[in-house]
Coordinates of C-alpha atoms in Angstrom, one line a residue:
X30 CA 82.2 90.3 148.2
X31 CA 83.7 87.5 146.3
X32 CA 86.7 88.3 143.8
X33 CA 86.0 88.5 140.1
X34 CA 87.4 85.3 138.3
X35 CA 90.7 84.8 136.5
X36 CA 88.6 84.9 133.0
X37 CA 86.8 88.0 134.6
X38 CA 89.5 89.9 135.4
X39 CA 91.2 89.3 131.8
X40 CA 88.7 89.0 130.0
X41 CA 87.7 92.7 131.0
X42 CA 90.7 94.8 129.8
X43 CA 90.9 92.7 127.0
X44 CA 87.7 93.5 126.0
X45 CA 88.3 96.8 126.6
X46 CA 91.1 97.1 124.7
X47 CA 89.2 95.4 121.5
X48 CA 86.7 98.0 121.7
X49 CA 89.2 100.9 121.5
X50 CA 90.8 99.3 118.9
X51 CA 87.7 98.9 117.6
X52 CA 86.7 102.5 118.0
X53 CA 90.1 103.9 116.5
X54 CA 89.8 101.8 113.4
X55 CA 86.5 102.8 112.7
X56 CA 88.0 106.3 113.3
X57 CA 90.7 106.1 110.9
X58 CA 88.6 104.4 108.0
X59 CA 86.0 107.6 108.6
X60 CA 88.4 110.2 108.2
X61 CA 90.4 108.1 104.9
X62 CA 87.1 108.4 103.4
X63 CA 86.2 111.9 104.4
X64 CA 89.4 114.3 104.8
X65 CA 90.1 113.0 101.1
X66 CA 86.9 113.9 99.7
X67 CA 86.6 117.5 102.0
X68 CA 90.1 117.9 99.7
X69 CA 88.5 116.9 96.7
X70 CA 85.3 119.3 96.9
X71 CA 87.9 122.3 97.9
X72 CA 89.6 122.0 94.9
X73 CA 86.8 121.4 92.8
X74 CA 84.8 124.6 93.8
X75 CA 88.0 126.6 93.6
X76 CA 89.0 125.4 89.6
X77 CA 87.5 128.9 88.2
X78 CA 90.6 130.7 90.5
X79 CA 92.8 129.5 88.0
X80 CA 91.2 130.8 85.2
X81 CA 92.7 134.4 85.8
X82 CA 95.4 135.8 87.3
X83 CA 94.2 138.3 89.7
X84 CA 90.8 138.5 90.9
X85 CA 90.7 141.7 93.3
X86 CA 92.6 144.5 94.4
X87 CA 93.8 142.9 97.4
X88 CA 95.3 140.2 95.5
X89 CA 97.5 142.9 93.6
X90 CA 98.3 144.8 96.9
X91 CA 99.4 141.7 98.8
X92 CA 101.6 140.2 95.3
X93 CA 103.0 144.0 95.2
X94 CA 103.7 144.3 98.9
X95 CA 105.7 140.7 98.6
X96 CA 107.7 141.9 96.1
X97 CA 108.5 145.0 98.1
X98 CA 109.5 142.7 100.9
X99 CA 111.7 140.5 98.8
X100 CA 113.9 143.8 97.6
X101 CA 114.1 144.5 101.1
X102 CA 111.3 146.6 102.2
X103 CA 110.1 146.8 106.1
X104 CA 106.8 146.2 106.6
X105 CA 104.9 149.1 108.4
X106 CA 107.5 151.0 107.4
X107 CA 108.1 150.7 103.6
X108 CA 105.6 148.5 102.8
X109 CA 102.5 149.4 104.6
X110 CA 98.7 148.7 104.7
X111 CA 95.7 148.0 107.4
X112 CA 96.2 144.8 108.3
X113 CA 98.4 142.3 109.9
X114 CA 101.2 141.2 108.8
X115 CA 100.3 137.1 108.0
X116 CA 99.4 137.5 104.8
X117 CA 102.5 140.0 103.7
X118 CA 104.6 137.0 104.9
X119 CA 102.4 134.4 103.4
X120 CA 102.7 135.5 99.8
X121 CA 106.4 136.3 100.0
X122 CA 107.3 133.0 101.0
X123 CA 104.9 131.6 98.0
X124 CA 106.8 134.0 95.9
X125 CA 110.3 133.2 97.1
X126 CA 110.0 129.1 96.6
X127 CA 107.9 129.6 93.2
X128 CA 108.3 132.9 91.7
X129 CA 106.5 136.6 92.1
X130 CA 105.0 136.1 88.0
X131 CA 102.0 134.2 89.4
X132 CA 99.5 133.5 92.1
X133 CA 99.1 129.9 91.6
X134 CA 100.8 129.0 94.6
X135 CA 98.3 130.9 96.6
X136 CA 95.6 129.1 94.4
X137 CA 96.9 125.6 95.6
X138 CA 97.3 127.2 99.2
X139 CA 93.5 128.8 99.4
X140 CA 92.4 125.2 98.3
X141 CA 94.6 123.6 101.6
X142 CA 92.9 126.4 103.9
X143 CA 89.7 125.4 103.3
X144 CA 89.7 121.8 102.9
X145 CA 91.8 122.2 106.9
X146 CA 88.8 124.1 107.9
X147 CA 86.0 121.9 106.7
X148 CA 88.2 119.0 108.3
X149 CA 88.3 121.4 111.7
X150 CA 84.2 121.7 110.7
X151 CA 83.9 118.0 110.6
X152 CA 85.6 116.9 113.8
X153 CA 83.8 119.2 115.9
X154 CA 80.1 118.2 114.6
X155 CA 81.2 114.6 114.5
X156 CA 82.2 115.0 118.0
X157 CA 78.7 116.8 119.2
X158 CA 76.4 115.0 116.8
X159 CA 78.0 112.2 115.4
X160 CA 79.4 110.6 112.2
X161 CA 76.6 112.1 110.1
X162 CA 76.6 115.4 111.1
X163 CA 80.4 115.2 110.7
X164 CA 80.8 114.7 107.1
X165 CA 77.6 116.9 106.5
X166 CA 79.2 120.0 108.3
X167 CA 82.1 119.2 106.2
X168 CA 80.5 119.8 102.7
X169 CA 78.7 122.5 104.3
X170 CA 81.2 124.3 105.2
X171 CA 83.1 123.6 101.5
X172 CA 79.8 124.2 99.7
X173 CA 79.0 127.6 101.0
X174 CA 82.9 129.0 101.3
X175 CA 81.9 130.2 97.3
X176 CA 78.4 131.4 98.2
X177 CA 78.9 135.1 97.0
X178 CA 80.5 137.0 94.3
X179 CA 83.4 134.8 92.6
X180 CA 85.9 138.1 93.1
X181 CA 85.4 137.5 96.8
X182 CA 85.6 134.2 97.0
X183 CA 87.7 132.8 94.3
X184 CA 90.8 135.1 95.8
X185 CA 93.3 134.0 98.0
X186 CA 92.9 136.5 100.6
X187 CA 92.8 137.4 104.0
X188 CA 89.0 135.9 104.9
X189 CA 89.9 132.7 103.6
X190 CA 93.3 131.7 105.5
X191 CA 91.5 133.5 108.4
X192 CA 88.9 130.9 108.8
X193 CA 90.5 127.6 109.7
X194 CA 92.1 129.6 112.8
X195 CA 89.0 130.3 113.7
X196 CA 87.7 126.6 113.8
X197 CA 90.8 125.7 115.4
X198 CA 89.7 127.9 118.1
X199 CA 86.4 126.4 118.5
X200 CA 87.4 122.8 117.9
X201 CA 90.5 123.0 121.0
X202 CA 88.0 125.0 123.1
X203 CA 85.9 122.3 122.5
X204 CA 88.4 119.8 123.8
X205 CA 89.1 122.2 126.9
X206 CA 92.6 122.8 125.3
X207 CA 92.6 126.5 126.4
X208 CA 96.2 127.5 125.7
X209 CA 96.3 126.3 122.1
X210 CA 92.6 128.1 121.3
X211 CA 94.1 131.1 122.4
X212 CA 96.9 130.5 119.9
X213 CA 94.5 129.8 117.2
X214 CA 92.3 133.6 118.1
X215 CA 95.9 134.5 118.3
X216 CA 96.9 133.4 114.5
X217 CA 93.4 134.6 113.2
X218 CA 93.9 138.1 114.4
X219 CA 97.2 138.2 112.7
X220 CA 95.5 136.8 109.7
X221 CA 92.6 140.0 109.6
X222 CA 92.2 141.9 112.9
X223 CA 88.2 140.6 112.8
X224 CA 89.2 137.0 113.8
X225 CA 89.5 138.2 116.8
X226 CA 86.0 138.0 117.2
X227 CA 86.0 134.1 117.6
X228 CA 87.5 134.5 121.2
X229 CA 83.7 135.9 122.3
X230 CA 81.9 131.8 121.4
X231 CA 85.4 130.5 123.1
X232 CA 85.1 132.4 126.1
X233 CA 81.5 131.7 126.3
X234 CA 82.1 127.6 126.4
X235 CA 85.4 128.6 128.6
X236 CA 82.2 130.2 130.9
X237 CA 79.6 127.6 130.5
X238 CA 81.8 124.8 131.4
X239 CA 83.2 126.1 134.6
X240 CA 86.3 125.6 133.4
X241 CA 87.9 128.3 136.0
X242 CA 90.8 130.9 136.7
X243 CA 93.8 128.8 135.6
X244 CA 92.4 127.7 131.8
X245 CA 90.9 131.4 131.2
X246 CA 95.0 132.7 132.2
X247 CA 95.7 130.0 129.5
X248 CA 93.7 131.0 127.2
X249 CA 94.0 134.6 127.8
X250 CA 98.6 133.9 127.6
X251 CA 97.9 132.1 124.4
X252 CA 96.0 135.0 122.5
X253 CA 97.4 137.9 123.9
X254 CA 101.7 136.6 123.4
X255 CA 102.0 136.3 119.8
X256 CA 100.3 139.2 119.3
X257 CA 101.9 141.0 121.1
X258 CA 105.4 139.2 120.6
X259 CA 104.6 140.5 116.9
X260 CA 104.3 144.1 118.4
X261 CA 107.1 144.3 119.7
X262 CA 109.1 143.0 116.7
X263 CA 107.7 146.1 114.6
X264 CA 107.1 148.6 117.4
X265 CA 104.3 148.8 119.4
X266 CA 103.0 152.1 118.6
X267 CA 103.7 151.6 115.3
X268 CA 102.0 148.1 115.0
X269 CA 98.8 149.8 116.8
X270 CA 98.2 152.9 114.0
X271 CA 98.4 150.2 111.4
X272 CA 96.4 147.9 112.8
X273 CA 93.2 150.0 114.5
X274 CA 94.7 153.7 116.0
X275 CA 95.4 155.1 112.1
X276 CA 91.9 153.9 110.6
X277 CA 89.8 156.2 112.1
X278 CA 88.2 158.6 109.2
X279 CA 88.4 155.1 107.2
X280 CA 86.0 153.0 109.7
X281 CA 83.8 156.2 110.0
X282 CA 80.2 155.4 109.0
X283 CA 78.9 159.4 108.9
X284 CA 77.0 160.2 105.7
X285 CA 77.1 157.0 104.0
X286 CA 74.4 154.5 106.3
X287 CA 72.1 154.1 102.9
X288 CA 74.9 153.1 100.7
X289 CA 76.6 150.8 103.1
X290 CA 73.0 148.5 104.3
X291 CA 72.4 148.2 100.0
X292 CA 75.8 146.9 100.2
X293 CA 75.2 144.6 103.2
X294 CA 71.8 143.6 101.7
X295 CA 73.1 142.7 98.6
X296 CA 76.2 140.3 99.9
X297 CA 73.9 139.0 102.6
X298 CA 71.2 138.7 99.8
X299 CA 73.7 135.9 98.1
X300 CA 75.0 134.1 100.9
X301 CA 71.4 133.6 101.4
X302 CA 70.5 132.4 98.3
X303 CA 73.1 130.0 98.3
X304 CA 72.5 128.6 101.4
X305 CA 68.7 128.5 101.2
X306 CA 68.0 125.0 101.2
X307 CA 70.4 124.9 104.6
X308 CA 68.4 127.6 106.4
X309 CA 65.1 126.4 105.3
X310 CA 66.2 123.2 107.5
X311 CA 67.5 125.0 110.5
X312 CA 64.1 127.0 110.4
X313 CA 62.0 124.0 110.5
X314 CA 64.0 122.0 113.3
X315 CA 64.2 125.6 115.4
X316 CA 59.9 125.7 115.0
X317 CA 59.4 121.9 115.3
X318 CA 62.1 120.4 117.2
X319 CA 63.3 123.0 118.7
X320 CA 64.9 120.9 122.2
X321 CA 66.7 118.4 119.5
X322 CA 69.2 121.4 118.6
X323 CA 71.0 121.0 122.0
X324 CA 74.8 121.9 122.1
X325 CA 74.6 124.9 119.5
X326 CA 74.6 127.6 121.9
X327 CA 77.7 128.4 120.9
X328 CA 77.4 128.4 117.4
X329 CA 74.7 131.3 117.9
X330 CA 77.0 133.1 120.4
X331 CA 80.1 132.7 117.1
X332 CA 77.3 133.5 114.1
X333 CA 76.2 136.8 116.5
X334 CA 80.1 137.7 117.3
X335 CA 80.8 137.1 113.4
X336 CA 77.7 139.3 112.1
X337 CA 79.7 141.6 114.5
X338 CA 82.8 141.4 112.7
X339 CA 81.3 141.8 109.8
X340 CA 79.9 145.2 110.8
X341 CA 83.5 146.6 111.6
X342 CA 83.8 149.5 109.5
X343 CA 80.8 149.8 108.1
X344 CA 82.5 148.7 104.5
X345 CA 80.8 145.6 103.8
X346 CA 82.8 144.2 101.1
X347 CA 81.3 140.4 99.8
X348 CA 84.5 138.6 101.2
X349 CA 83.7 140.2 104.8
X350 CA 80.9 137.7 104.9
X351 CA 82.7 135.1 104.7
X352 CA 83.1 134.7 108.4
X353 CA 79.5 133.9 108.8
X354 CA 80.6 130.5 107.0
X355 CA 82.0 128.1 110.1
X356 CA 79.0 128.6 112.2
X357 CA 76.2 128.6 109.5
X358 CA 77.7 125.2 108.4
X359 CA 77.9 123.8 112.0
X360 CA 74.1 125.0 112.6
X361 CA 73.1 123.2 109.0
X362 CA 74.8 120.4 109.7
X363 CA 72.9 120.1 113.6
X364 CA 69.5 120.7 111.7
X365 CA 70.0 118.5 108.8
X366 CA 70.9 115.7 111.3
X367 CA 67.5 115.6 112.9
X368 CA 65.6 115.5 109.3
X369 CA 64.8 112.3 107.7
X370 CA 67.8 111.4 105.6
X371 CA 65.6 112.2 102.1
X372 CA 65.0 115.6 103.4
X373 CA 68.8 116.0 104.2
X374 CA 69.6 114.5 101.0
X375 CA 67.2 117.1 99.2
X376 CA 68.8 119.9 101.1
X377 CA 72.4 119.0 100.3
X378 CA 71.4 118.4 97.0
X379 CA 70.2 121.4 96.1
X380 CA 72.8 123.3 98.0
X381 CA 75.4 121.4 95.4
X382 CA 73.2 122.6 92.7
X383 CA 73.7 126.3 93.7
X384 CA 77.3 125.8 94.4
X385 CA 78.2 124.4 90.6
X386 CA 75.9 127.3 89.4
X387 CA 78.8 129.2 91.9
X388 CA 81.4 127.8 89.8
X389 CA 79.9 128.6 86.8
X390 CA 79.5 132.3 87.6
X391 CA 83.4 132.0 88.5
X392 CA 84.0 131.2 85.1
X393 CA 82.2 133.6 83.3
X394 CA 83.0 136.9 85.5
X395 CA 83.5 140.1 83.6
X396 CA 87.0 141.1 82.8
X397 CA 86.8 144.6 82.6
X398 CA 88.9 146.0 85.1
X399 CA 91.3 143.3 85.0
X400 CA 91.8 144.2 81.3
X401 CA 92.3 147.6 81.7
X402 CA 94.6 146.9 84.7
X403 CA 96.8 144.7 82.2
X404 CA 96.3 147.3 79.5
X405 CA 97.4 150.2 81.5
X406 CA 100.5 147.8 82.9
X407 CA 101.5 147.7 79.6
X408 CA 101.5 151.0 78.4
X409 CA 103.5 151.9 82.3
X410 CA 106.2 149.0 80.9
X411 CA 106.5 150.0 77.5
X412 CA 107.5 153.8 78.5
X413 CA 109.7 152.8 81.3
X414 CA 112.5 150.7 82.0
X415 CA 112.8 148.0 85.4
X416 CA 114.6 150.5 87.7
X417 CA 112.5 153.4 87.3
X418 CA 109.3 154.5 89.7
X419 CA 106.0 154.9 88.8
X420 CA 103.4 156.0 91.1
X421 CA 99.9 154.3 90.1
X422 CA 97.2 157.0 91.5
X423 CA 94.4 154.5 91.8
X424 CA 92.4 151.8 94.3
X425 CA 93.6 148.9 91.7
X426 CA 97.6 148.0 93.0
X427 CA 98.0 145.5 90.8
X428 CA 99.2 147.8 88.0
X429 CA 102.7 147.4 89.7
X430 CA 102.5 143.8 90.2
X431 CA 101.6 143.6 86.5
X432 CA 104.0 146.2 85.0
X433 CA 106.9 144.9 87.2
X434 CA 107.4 148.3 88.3
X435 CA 108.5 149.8 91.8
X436 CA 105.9 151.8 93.6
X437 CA 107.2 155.2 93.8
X438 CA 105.6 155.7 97.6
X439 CA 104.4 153.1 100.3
X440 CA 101.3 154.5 99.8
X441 CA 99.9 151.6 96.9
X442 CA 96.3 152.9 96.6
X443 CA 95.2 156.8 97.1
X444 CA 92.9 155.6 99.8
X445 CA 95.1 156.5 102.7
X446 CA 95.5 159.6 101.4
X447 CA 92.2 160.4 99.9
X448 CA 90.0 157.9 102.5
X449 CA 88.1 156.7 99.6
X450 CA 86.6 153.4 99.5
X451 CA 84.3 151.7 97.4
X452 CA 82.7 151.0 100.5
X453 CA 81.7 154.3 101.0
X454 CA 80.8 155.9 97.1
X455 CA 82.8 158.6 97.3
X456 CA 81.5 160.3 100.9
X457 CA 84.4 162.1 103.2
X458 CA 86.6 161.6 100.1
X459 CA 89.7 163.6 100.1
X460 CA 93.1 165.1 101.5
X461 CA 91.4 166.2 104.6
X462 CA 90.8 163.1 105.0
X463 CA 93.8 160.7 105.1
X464 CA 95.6 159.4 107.5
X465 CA 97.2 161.5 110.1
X466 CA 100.7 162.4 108.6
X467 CA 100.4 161.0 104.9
X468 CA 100.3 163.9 102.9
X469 CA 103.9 165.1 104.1
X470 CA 105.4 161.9 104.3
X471 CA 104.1 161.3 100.5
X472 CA 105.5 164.4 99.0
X473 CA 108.9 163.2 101.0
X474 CA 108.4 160.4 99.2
X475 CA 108.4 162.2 95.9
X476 CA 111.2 163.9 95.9
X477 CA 113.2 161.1 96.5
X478 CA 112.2 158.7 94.5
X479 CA 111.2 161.2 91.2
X480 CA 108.7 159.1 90.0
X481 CA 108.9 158.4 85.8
X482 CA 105.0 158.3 85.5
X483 CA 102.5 159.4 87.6
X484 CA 99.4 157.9 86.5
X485 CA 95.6 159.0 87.4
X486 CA 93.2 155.9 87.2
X487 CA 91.0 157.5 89.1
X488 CA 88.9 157.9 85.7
X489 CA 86.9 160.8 87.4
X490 CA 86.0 159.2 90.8
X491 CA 86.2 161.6 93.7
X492 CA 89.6 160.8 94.4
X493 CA 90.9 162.0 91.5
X494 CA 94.2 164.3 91.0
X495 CA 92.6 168.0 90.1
X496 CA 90.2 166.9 93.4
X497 CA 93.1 166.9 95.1
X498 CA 95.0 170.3 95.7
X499 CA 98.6 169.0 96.8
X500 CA 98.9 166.2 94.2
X501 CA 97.4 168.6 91.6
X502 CA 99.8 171.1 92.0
X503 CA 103.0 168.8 92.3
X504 CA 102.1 167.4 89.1
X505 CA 101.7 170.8 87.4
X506 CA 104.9 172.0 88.1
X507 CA 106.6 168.5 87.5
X508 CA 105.2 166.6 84.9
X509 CA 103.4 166.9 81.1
X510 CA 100.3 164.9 80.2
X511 CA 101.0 162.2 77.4
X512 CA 98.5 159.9 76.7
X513 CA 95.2 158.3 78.4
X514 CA 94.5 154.6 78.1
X515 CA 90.5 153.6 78.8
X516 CA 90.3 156.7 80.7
X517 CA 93.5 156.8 83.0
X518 CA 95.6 159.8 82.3
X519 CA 99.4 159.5 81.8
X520 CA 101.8 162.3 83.0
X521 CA 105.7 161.9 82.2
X522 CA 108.2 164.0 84.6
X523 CA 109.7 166.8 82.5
X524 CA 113.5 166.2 83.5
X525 CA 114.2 162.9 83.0

């Protein structure tokens, strides 16, 4: 066989070189264009999160708990509450480089989480499907992360810094980079114990590629560490009744099946709406082009493990669907790619219509308990001073974040003591109820801190003080009823 000439023989690396270059510019002018625009869209679907300061009770809990932190508090111990500790950490940083008076910094963050994760959503279509199907599961993903009530979207809460872990995981076990997926589940489960679920769709290409023993240790070493580095730091059996062994009466489903499908109807009822034009394309690829949707076995295996996680607990809060998002905008984006480009055009379209009519609802979301959170936070401020406790009997923490007053007990909403959730209307509501070992360690609690005020917000829900015998009777002998604002009752402690 003769030997390939001089020009041959340079003229093929050379060549091969150009084209790399070639292929790397093309790639770099792509994502100039796109990560910039994924940045823009973010911040332009979340401008109504400005327009208030708090938008749901878990906002307040998480701004109270940071303060808590910052005067020294141990999480799990002083500071406590049923999830991981990311988020704790998250908004006490914000708060120590800008201040605890506002949430804006969390604003700018939730904006950076989800422009990361559309970018995460991007590369991995681009990479199956191409430049079109890149920039499409991009928007997609953007588009639909406000597709159902503006309190649960809007907030910058656990769900949304969840979600870019979890298309981390997918996009480095779609690389076969094993060890940092795992590190990915591994940061989403510390985010909210449910991101967990994406290890299931990573496993499952882990299986389907054959990848073997030595990348499932890797993966298995990069999940399981962290977490349980983080364990360790807090105590493990400590770390466990916060995170799943302590929940139990609280992830309970007995009595209230009805009330919680209307709730998962309803939330799943929006999403749908807002994605409508999206699923009307996947529908008509799946029932005319059914073998064109190749390499999205995985995104079924992630939507069926999210619908999963969304399940946990039977509470089905609007922000719980958000972690149907990454894989519904993967599956659009494969479907929209195998359309004619003025069907895809239509469907986006439209989707952008529903999402500014999103924004619009942002802006013009009732105020009610917000201004009777802020009304109430007065009246605590005016009839106290800084250094006294208050103890806010309620499912609405943000009274102390708005008051600037100390809790007077760990406990910042009466649902671990009371198990009531809004999640649940009411059923297998009260002391016998709580968490195992609450009730003592609360009245502990009480007589060494003497809270100022104890006020009842429950305005007449089942959790409320003369429902429940202990509190009832600790406020009888201790304190005198004073005022009521919009319904919440006021009780001042006799010897001040």
């Amino acid at each position: 066989m003769p030997l390939p000439s001089v020009r041959t023989r340079i003229a093929g690396p050379v060549g091969a070189t150009a084209a790399r270059q070639g292929l790397a510019g093309a790639d770099r002018r792509y994502w100039l264009w796109l990560a910039p625009l994924l940045v823009a869209l973010s911040a332009l679907t979340r401008i109504p999160s400005f327009a208030r300061p708090l938008w749901n009770p878990d906002e307040g809990f998480l701004a109270t708990q940071a303060r808590q932190l910052a005067d020294g508090g141990t999480l799990y111990h002083d500071v406590v509450d049923r999830k991981p500790p990311f988020m704790p950490w998250l908004y006490q940083g914000a708060f120590a480089l800008f201040g605890d008076d506002s949430l804006w910094p969390l604003r700018v963050a939730a904006i950076v989480a989800v422009a990361v994760g559309a970018v995460f959503a991007a590369s991995l279509a681009r990479r199956r499907w191409g430049d079109r199907a890149g920039w499409m599961a991009g928007v997609v993903y953007v588009l639909l992360s406000i597709g159902i009530n503006p309190e649960d979207t809007q907030a910058a809460t656990f769900e949304v810094f969840m979600l870019p872990w979890t298309v981390a995981a997918m996009w480095c076990a779609d690389r076969a980079r094993w060890g940092r997926a795992g590190l990915a589940v591994a940061a989403a489960i510390l985010t909210k114990q449910t991101g967990g679920a994406v290890l299931l769709p990573v496993l499952f290409l882990l299986w389907r590629t054959r990848a073997g023993w030595l990348p499932l240790i890797r993966l298995t070493a990069g999940t399981a560490l962290p977490v349980l580095g983080v364990a360790l730091a807090f105590g493990p059996a400590r770390f466990a009744y916060w995170m799943a062994t302590g929940s139990g009466a609280y992830v309970s489903a007995d009595g209230a099946g009805l009330h919680a499908m209307g709730r998962a109807l309803g939330s799943l009822s929006i999403l749908c709406a807002a994605a409508l034009p999206l699923l009307i394309a996947l529908g008509h690829v799946l029932r005319r082009r059914r073998e064109r949707l190749r390499d999205v076995a995985d995104q079924w295996v992630w939507l069926a493990a999210s619908g999963l996680a969304v399940a946990v607990g039977f509470q089905f809060y609007g922000h719980y669907f958000l972690q149907l998002i990454p894989p519904l905008a993967l599956l659009a984006a494969a479907a929209l790619r195998e359309l004619r480009a003025r069907q895809a055009t239509v469907a986006l379209t439209v989707t952008s219509v529903f999402a500014a009519a999103f924004i619009g609802w942002g802006f013009a979301y009732k105020r009610g308990e917000l201004d009777h959170a802020q009304r109430l936070a007065q009246e605590v401020g005016e009839r106290t001073v800084p250094e006294e406790r208050v103890l806010l009997w309620s499912m609405h923490p943000e009274g102390y974040w708005f008051a600037a007053r100390k809790p007077a007990s760990r406990y910042l909403t009466a649902g671990f003591l009371s198990n009531f959730s809004g999640g649940r209307d009411g059923i297998r509501t009260g002391e016998q109820y709580a968490m195992d070992g609450a009730w003592p360690y609360f009245l502990r609690e009480l007589r060494q801190t003497r809270p100022t005020l104890i006020v009842d917000d429950s305005r007449d829900a089942p959790y409320a003080i003369p429902r429940m015998p202990t509190l009832r009777g600790y406020v009888d002998r201790h304190y005198t009823r004073v005022a009521t604002v919009d319904g919440a009752v006021i009780y001042l402690r006799e010897e001040r």
